[in-house]
Tab-separated table of C-alpha atoms in Angstrom:
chain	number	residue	atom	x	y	z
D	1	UNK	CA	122.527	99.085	89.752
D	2	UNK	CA	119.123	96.986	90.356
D	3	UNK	CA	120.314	96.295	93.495
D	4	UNK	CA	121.009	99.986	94.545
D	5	UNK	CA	117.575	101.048	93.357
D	6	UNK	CA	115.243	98.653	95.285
D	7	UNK	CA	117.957	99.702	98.369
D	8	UNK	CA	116.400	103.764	97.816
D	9	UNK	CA	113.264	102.610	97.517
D	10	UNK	CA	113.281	100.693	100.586
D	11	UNK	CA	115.315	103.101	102.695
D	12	UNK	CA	112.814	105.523	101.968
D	13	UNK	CA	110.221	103.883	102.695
D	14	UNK	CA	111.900	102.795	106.251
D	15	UNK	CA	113.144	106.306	107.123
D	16	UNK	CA	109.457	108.033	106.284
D	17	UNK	CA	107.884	105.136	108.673
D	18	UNK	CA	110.617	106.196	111.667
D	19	UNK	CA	109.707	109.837	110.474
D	20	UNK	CA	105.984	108.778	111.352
D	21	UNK	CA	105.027	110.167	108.208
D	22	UNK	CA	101.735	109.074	106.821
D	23	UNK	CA	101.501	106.019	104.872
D	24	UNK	CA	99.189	107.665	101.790
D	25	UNK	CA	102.167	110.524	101.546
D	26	UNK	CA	104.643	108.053	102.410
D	27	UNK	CA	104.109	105.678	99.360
D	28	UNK	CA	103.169	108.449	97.061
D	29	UNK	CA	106.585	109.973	97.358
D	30	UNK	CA	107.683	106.549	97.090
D	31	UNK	CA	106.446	106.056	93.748
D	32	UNK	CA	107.286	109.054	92.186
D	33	UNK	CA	111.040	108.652	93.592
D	34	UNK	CA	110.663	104.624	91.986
D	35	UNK	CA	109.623	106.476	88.294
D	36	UNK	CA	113.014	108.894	88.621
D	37	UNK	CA	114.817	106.322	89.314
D	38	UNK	CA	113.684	103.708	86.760
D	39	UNK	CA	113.033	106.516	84.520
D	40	UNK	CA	109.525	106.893	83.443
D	41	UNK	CA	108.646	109.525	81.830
D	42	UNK	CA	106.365	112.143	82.777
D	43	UNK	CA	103.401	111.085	80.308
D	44	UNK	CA	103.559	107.401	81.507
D	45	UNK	CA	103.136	107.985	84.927
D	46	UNK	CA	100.630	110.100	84.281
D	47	UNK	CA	99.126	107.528	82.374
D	48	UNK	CA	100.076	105.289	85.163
D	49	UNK	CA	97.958	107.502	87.926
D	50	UNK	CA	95.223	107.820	85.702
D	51	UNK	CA	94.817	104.186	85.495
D	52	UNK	CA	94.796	103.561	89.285
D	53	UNK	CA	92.096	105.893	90.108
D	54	UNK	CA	89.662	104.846	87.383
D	55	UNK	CA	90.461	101.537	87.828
D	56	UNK	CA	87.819	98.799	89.504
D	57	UNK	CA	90.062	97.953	92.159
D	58	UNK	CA	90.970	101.411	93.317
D	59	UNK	CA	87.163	102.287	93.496
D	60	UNK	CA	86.514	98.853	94.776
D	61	UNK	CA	89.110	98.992	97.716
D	62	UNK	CA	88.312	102.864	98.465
D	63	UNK	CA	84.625	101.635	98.246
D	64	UNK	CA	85.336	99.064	100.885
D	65	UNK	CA	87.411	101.300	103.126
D	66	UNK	CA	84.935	103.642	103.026
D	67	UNK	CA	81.897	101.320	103.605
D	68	UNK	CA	83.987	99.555	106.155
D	69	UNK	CA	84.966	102.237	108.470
D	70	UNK	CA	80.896	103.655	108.189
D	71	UNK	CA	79.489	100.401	109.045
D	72	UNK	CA	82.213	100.061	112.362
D	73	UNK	CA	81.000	103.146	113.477
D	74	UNK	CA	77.677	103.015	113.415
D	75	UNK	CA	77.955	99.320	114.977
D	76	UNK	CA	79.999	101.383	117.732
D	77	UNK	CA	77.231	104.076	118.437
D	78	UNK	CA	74.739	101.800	118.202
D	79	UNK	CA	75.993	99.740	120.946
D	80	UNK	CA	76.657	97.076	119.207
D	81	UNK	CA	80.233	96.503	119.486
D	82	UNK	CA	80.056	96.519	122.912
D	83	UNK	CA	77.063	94.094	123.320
D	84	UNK	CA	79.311	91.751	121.118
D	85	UNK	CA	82.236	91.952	123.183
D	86	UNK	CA	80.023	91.116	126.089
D	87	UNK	CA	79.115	87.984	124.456
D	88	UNK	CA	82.575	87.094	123.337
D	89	UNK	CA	83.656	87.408	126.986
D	90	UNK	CA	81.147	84.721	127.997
D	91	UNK	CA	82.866	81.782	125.926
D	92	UNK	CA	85.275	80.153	128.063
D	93	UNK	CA	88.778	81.771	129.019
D	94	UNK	CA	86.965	85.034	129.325
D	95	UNK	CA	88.920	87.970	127.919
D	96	UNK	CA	91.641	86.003	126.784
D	97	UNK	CA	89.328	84.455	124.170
D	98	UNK	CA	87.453	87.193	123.191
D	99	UNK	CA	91.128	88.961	122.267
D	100	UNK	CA	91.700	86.029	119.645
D	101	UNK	CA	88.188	85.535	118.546
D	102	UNK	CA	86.781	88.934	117.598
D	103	UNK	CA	89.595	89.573	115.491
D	104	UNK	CA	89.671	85.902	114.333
D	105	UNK	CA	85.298	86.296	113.168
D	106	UNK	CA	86.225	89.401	110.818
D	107	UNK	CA	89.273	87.760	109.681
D	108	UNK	CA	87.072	85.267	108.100
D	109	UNK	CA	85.802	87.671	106.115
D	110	UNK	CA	88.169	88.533	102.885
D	111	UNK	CA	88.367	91.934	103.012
D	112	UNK	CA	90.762	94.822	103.014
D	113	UNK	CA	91.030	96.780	106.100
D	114	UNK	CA	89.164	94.319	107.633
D	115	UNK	CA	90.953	94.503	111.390
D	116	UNK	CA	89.505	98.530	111.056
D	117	UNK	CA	86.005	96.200	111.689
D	118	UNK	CA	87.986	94.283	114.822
D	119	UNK	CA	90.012	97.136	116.521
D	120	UNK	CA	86.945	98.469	118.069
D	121	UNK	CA	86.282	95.445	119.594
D	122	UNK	CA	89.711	94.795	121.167
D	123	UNK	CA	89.850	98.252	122.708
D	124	UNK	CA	86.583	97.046	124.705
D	125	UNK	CA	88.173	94.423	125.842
D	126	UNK	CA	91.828	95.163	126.563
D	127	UNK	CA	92.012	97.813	129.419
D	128	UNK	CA	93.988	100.835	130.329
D	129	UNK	CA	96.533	98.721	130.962
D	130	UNK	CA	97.524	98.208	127.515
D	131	UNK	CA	98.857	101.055	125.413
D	132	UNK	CA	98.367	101.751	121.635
D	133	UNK	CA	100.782	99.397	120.253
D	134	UNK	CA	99.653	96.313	122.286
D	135	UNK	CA	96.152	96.661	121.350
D	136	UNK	CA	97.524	97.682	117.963
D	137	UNK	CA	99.456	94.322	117.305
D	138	UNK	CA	97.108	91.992	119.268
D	139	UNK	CA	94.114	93.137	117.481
D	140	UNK	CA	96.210	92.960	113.905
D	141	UNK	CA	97.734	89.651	114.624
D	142	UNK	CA	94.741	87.572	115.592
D	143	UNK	CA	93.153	88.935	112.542
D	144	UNK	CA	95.777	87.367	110.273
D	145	UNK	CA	95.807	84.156	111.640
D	146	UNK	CA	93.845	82.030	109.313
D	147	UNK	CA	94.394	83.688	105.778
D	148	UNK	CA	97.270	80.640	105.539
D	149	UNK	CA	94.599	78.206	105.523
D	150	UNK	CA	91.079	79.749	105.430
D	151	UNK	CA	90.053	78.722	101.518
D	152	UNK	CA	87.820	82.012	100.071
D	153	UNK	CA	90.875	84.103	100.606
D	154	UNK	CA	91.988	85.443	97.412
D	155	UNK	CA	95.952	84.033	97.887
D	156	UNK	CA	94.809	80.758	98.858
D	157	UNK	CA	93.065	80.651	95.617
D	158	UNK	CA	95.506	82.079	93.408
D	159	UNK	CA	98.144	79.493	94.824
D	160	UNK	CA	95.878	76.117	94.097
D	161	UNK	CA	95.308	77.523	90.815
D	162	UNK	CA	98.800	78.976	90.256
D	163	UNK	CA	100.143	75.323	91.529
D	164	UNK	CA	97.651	73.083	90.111
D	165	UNK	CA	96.793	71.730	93.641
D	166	UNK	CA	93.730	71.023	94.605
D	167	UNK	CA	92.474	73.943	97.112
D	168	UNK	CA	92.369	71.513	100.100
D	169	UNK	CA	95.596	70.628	99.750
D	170	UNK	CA	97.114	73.815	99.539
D	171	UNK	CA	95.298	75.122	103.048
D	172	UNK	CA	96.195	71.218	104.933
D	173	UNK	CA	99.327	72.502	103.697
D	174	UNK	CA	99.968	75.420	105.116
D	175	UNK	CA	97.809	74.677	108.440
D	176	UNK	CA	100.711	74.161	110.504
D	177	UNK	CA	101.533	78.031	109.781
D	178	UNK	CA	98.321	78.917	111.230
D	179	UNK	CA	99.032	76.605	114.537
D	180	UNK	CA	102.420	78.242	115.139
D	181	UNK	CA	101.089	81.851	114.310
D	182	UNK	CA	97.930	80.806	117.099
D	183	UNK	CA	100.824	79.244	119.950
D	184	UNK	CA	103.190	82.603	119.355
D	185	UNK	CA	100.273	84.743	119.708
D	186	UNK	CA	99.188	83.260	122.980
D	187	UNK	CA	102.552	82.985	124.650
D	188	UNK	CA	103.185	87.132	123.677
D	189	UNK	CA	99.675	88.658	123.643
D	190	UNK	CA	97.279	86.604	125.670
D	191	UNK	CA	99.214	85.668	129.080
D	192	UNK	CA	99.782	89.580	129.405
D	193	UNK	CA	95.701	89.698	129.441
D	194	UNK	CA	93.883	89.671	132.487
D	195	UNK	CA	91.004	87.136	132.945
D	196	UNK	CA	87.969	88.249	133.162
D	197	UNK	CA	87.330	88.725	137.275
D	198	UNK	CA	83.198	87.272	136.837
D	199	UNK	CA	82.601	83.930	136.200
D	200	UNK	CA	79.627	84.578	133.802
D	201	UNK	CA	80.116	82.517	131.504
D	202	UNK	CA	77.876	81.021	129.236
D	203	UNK	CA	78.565	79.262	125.837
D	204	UNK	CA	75.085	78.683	124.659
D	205	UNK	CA	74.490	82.491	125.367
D	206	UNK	CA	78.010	83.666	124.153
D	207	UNK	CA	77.088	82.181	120.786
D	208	UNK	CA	73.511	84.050	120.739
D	209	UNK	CA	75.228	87.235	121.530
D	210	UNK	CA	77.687	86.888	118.842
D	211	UNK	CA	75.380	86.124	115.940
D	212	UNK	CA	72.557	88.642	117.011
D	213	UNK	CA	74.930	91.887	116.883
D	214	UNK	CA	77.644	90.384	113.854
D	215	UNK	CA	74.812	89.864	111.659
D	216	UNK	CA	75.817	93.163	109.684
D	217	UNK	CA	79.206	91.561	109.164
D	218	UNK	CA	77.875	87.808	108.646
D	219	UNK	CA	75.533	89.246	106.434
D	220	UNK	CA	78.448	90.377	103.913
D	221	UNK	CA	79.828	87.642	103.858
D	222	UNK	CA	77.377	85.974	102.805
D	223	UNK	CA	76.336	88.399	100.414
D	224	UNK	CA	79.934	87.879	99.021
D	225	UNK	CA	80.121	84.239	99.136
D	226	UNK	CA	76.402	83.554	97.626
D	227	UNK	CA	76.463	85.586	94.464
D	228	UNK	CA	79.792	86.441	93.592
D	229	UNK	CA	79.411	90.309	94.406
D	230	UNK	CA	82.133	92.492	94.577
D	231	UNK	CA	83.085	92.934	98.389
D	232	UNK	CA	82.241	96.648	98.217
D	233	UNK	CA	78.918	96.054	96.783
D	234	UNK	CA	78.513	93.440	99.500
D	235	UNK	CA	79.686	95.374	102.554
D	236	UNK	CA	77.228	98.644	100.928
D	237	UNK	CA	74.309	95.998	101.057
D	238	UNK	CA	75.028	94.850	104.632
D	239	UNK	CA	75.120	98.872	105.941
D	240	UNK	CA	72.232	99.675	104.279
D	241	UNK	CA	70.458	96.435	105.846
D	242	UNK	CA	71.532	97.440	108.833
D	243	UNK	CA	70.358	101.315	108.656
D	244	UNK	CA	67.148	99.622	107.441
D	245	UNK	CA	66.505	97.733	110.886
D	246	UNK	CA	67.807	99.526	113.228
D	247	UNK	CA	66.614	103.485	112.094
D	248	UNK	CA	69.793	105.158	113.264
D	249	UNK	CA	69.753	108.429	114.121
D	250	UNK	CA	71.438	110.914	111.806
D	251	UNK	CA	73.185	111.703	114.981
D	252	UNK	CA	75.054	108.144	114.438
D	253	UNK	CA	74.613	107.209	110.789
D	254	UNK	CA	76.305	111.088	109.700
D	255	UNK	CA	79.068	111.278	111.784
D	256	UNK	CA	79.916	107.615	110.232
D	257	UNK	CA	79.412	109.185	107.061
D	258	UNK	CA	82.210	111.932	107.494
D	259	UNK	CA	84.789	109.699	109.183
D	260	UNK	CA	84.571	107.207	106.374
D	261	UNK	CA	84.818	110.015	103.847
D	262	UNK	CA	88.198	111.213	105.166
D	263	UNK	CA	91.170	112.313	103.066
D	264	UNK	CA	93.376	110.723	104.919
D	265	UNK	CA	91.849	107.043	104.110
D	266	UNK	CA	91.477	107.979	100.438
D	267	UNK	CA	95.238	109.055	100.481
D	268	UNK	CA	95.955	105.790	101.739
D	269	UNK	CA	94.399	104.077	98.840
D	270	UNK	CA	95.595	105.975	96.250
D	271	UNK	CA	99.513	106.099	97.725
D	272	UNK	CA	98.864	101.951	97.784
D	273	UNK	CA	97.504	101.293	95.168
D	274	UNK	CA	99.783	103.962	92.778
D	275	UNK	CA	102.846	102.389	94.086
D	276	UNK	CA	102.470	99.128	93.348
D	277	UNK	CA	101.125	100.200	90.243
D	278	UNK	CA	104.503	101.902	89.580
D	279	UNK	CA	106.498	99.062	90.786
D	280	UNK	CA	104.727	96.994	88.258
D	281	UNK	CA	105.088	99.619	85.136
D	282	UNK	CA	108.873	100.121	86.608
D	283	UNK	CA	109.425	96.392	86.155
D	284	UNK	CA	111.258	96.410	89.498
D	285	UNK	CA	109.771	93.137	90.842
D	286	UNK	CA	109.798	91.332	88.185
D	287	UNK	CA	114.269	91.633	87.762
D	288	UNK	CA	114.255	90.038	91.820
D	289	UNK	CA	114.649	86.530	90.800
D	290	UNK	CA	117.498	87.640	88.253
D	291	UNK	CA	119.382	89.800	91.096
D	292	UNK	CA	118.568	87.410	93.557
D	293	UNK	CA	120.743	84.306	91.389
D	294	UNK	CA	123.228	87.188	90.784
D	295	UNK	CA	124.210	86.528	94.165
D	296	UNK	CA	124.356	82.975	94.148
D	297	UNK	CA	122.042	82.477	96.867
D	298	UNK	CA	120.772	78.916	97.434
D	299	UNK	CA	117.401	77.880	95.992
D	300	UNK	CA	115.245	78.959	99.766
D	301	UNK	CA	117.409	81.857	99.935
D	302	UNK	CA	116.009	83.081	96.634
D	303	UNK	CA	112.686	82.215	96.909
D	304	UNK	CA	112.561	83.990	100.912
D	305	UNK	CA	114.176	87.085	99.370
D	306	UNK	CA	112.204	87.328	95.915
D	307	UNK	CA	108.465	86.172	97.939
D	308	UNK	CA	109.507	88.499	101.068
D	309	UNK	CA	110.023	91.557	99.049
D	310	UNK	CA	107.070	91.275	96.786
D	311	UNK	CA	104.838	90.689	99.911
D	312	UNK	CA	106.787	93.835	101.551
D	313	UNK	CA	106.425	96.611	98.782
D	314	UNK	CA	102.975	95.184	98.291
D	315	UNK	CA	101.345	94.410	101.352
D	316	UNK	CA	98.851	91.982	99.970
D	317	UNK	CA	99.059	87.944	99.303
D	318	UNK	CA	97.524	87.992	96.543
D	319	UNK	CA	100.259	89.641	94.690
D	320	UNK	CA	103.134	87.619	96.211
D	321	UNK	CA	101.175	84.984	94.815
D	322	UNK	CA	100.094	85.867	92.139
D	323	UNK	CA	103.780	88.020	91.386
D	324	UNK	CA	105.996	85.417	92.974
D	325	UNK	CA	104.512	82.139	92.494
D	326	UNK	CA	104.988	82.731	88.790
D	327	UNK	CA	108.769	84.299	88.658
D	328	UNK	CA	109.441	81.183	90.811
D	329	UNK	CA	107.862	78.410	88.895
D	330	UNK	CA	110.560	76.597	88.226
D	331	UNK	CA	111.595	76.132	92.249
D	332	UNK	CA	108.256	75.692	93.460
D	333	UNK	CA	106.130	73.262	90.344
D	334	UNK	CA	107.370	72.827	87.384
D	335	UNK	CA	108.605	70.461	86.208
D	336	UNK	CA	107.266	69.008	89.647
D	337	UNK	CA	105.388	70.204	92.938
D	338	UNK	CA	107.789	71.365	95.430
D	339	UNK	CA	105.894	71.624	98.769
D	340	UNK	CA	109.094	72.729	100.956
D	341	UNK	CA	109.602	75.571	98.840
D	342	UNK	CA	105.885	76.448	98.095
D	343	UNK	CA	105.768	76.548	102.027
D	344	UNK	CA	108.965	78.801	101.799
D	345	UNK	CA	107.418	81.018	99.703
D	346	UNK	CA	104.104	81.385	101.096
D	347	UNK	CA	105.915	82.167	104.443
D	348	UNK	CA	108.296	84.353	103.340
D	349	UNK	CA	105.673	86.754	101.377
D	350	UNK	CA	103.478	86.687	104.606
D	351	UNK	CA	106.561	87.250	106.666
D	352	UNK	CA	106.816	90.406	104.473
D	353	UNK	CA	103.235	91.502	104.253
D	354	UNK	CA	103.064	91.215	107.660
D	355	UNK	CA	105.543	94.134	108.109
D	356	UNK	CA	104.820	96.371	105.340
D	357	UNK	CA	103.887	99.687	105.243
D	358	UNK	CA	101.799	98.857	102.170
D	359	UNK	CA	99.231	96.706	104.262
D	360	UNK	CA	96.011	98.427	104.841
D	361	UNK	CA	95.191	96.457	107.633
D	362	UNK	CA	98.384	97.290	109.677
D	363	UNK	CA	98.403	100.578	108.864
D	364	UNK	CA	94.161	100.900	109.776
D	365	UNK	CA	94.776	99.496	112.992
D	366	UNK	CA	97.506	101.840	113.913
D	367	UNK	CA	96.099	104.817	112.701
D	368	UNK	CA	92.790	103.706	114.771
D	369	UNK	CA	94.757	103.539	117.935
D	370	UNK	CA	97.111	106.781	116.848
D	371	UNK	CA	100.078	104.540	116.825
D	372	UNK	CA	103.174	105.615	114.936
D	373	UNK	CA	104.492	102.371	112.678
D	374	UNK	CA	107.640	102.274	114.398
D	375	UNK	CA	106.215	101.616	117.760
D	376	UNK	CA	103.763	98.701	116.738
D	377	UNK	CA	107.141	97.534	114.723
D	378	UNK	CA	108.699	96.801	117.946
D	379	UNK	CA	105.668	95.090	119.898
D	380	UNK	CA	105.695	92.797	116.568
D	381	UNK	CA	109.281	91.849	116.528
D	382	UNK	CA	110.264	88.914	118.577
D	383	UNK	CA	106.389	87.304	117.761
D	384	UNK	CA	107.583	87.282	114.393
D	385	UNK	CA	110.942	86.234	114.742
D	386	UNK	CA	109.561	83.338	117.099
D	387	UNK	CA	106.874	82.188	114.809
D	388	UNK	CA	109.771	82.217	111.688
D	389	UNK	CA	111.959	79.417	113.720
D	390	UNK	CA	108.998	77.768	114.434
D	391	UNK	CA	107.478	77.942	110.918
D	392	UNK	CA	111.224	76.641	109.886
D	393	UNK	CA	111.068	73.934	111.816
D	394	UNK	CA	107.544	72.758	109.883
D	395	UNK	CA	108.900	73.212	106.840
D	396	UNK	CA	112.221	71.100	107.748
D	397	UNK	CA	109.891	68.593	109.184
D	398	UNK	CA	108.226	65.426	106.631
D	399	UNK	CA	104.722	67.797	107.307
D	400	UNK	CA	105.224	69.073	103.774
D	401	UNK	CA	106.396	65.428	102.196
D	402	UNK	CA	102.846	63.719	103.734
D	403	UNK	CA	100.593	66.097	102.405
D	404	UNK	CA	101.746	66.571	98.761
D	405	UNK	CA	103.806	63.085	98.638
């Protein structure tokens, strides 16, 4: 019966994405079909809704998508965007760096949504040439490609604290992941980029560029790295730093204003963040590693499926950590550290986030390029199926034995 349940869920889920229905009405209907069928009553999900909109992550997250999308663009009308593209095109290999390292500079910063900041930036630099779900998949893909080592993200974190490794550890670790994610990415995306025709380049100048129009964005960061502000209050000090300097217009800064404030990206949140909310109340994830042994699947088989899922209906790493790492303790550190398997599982949830519907940043990035899910699905397939043999093949390799002996 578990087993049929999480099937509904997911088919719906699947058939509303190939529907191109939006992912805020998507998930929403998703949740309330998840309380019918795990039978919560009426009052509790109320109870359950009315707990996700007052709560300090749903007004945090909304806060940052909010903040996020005003602050991009302004940066765009400003001219800023552009000026930074400019400079990224000046490092060496031309366009074909600045693909991978404008995405790559936001996704140092910990946010959600954060490729929104990034997508800009990519359409400036990929052409005409490339449709929707290229620039889609490129821009959303570079952006991902440190969060398996980079150590202020929140997963990263969870899992040294979760594992009782020390933080270095855990990202030396998983930097192989990274590597292979990098290679795959270059061998799909970046050959199908054309060089840059000029030969301006410039590295000294590049760099200049790059830190005189990201300040905004470096400024956040630092902001949320220096006095442990919440990343909404952070990103609101940044934009108003930057209205401060550079005056905009209310011919920039309003139009910002009403494009962050749209329903549609507050129905996103809310059909997110209620679902998982649900799942959690439902207890749906929590039976996988039962129904998972029901099967008699071997010990990877059950941590891939249980981490995979999580990171699918959730979209986020911290809660396949945070979820997963703990349902699985007994395959991935206690009574002893595991690396293989805490590789496994931090693949496997990626490997899921990385496809869900629940993932702001996916679903940002394709609604910034008017991309239906199903078509940015495809561009993403064989990368990921690639980088999954590849990733095996680390994990199968002593890598995980010399770092956590």
């Amino acid at each position: 019966m578990e087993a049929i349940r999480l099937l509904v869920i997911l088919t719906l889920i699947i058939v509303a994405v190939r529907r191109q229905y939006t992912v805020g009405v998507t998930l929403s209907v998703a949740g309330i079909l998840t309380a019918l069928l795990y039978q919560i009553d009426f009052f509790n999900l109320v109870g359950v809704y009315e707990s996700v909109i007052t709560s300090r992550r749903f007004l945090s997250i909304t806060a940052v998508i909010v903040l996020v999308t005003i602050l991009g663009e302004m940066l765009k009308q400003l001219g800023s965007l552009e000026k930074l593209s400019t400079a990224c095109r000046r490092l060496p290999g031309g366009n074909q760096t600045a693909v991978v390292a404008l995405p790559m500079l936001i996704g140092l910063m910990p946010m959600p949504g954060g490729a929104l900041l990034s997508a800009p930036l990519v359409d400036n630099i990929l052409t005409d040439k490339h449709d929707g779900a290229f620039k889609t998949i490129a821009n959303y893909w570079f952006r991902h490609i440190v969060e398996f080592c980079w150590p202020i993200y929140p997963g990263l974190i969870l899992s040294a604290v979760i594992t009782h490794l020390p933080i270095g550890t855990v990202a030396l670790l998983q930097l192989p992941f990274t590597v292979v994610m990098a290679l795959t990415g270059g061998y799909f995306f970046l050959r199908k980029v054309a060089p840059d025709p000029t030969n301006d380049r410039n590295l000294s100048a590049a760099i200049g560029g790059i830190l005189s129009t990201l300040w905004p964005i470096a400024a956040a960061v630092l902001i949320y790295a220096t006095t442990g502000f919440d990343m909404s209050v952070s990103v609101a000090i940044s934009t108003l730093l930057l209205i401060l300097v550079m005056r905009p217009s209310k011919s920039i800064w309003w139009p910002a204003v009403k494009k962050g404030l749209s329903y549609r990206l507050l129905l996103m949140a809310f059909g997110i963040l209620s679902f998982q909310a649900i799942l959690e109340t439902s207890g749906a994830i929590q039976s996988l590693p039962t129904l998972a042994k029901s099967f008699h699947l071997p010990d990877a088989l059950v941590i891939f499926t249980v981490c995979f899922t999580v990171g699918f209906l959730t979209g986020m790493i911290a809660a396949f950590v945070g979820l997963g790492y703990v349902l699985l303790a007994g395959f991935l550190y206690q009574p002893v550290v595991v690396p293989h398997n805490i590789m496994i599982a931090f693949f496997s949830g990626y490997l899921g986030m990385m496809v869900s519907p629940t993932h702001l940043c996916l679903v940002l990035t394709a609604e910034y390029f008017k991309v239906p899910l199903g078509k940015a699905y495809r561009v993403m397939a064989w990368p990921l199926v690639v980088m999954t043999i590849l990733a095996l093949a680390v994990v199968l390799s002593p890598w995980p034995g010399w770092i956590v002996p």
